[in-house]
Steps between C-alpha positions, in 0.01 A plus 500: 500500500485347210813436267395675186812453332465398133617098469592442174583155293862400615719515162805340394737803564325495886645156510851594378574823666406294840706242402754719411572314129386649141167437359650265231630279801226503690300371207719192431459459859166447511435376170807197489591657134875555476733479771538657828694437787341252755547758821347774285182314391396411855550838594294626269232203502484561880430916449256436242316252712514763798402781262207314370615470183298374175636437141291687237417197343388667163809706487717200498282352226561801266879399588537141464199502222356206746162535729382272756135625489231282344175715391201332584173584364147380603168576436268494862727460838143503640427167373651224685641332192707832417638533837610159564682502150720813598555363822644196357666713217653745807649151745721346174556830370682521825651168566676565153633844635224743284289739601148567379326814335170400554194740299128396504330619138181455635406317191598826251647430206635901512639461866656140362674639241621834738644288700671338268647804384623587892687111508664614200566816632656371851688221310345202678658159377187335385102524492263247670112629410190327475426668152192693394592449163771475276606888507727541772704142480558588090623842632722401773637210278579756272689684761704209567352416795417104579143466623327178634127539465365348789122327518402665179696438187542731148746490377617148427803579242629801687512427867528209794208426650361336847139411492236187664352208287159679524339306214571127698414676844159598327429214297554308860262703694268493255496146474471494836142660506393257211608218643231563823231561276489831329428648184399845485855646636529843445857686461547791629791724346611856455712472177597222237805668348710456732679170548344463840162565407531306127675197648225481789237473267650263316536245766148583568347450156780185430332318806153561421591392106678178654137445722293532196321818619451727284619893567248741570593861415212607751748342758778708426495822736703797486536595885715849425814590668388520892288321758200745477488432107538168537241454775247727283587252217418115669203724670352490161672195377336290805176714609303234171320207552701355239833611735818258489543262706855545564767816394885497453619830557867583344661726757442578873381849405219315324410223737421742806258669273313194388526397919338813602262520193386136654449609825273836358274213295481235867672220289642257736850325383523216392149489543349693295860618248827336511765786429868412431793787462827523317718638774481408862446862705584505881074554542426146290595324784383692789114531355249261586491275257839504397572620093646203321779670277789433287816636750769650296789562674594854444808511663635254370398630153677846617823272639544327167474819312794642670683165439400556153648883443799415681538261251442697243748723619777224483434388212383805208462264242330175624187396325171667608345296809179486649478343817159335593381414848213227615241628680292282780134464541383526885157344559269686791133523529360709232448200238279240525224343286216722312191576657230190375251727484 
């Protein structure tokens, strides 16, 4: 029959009454703060470990006033990009002996700024978030907690920050399509007030400037936050005779809608529309042609933002950094020279 026993959390007084020592020993003992005898802290290190014992990591926080929990804060762990930053967030978060608090907004600015209010609340050491806006890295640096804005950056006089050169990554690409042969190049975006977005246009409109061609605002297409309104936009954007002859879209999200809005329309790449991406999804380079994209390196975007914090955490009072990584543009079939007809 089945054991239907209730099995509770082993505690610290478990630990002690086994080991036959008071509670205030057998936390030294397994904390190394303050002396106890070298017999008496094996025994009791050995009965915890038998026991199954597990500090209450918050509860010696609220004691030593010290937390080894970084709160992390995304906004899609179903995009790739997301993902891969919190995975490379979670490995040196580890190798440096944190842990991670990891909460997906879902691109909310209320559920960004509620969990914000939980970090405080569970007295994490520090913040990394890909901000929404400025709201919740102004409130937690007003709660004295260090934040690193990672990808996106804010607030430029409050916080650290960790983000990619995307204005020289798209000025490159872009240059790129003019240099075999095209003109009309459309770009594809969601938003333009973010740094990701604004800086992405730049290098767009900076390469076609330094190419003499002039910008067409009929070129400029707002794709919406997710593949289906992105696909519905190029759709539209591509369905004209007078169609582009090539379109950079700024994020993954967007580029699979302008790749499946293609395929609804029977363009051919490069044949009939070069298409060029700023990040490099895992599908870019298992379609047929291959998406030529900008590859960011997410992880080690998330990597360096721990590196960052930490730092921060040393050193209160250092100036303000922001950290800014290269980005690398992968060539594959999807670009070519314009149609002559």
């Amino acid at each position: 029959m089945r054991d239907r026993r209730t099995v509770h959390r082993v505690t610290l007084k478990d630990v002690a009454v086994a080991a036959g020592v008071s509670q205030s020993t057998t936390s030294r003992a397994l904390s190394g703060e303050g002396y106890v005898a070298a017999g008496v802290r094996e025994r009791v290190a050995a009965v915890a470990e038998e026991l199954g014992y597990v500090p209450h990591a918050m509860a010696r926080s609220l004691r030593t006033q010290s937390s080894r929990v970084i709160g992390v804060l995304v906004s899609d762990l179903q995009n790739s990009f997301y993902a891969d930053l919190a995975a490379g967030i979670s490995a040196r978060a580890r190798e440096l002996g944190y842990t991670m608090m990891l909460v997906d907004d879902r691109g909310d600015g209320d559920e960004e700024l509620a969990a914000a209010h939980a970090f405080v609340a569970t007295r994490v050491a520090g913040v990394v978030l890909t901000p929404l806006s400025g709201t919740a890295t102004s409130w937690l640096v007003g709660q004295r907690i260090p934040v690193v804005e990672a990808d996106r950056r804010f607030c430029p006089d409050l916080c650290d920050a960790v983000i990619i050169d995307n204005a020289a990554a798209a000025q490159r690409i872009t240059d790129h399509l003019i240099a075999i042969g095209h003109r009309r190049i459309a770009l594809v975006l969601d938003e333009s007030e973010w740094t990701t977005g604004a800086q992405r246009a730049e290098g767009y409109a900076a390469a076609l400037e330094a190419a003499g061609i002039e910008t067409d605002p009929g070129l400029r297409i707002v794709g919406g936050w997710d593949v289906d309104q992105a696909r519905g936009a190029a759709v539209n954007a591509l369905a004209g005779r007078d169609r582009p002859t090539a379109v950079f879209a700024v994020n993954n999200v967007l580029a699979e809608g302008v790749w499946r809005a293609a395929g609804d329309l029977g363009l051919r790449m490069p044949e009939d529309l070069s298409m060029v991406s700023f990040d490099d999804a895992q599908w870019m380079s298992m379609v047929t042609p291959g998406v030529t994209a900008i590859a960011q390196d997410a992880v080690a975007l998330g990597r360096t933002a721990v590196d960052r914090l930490v730092s921060r955490l040393e050193d209160p009072e250092a100036p303000v950094t922001t950290d800014v990584l290269a980005a690398q543009i992968r060539p594959r079939g999807s670009t070519g020279a314009p149609p002559t007809d």
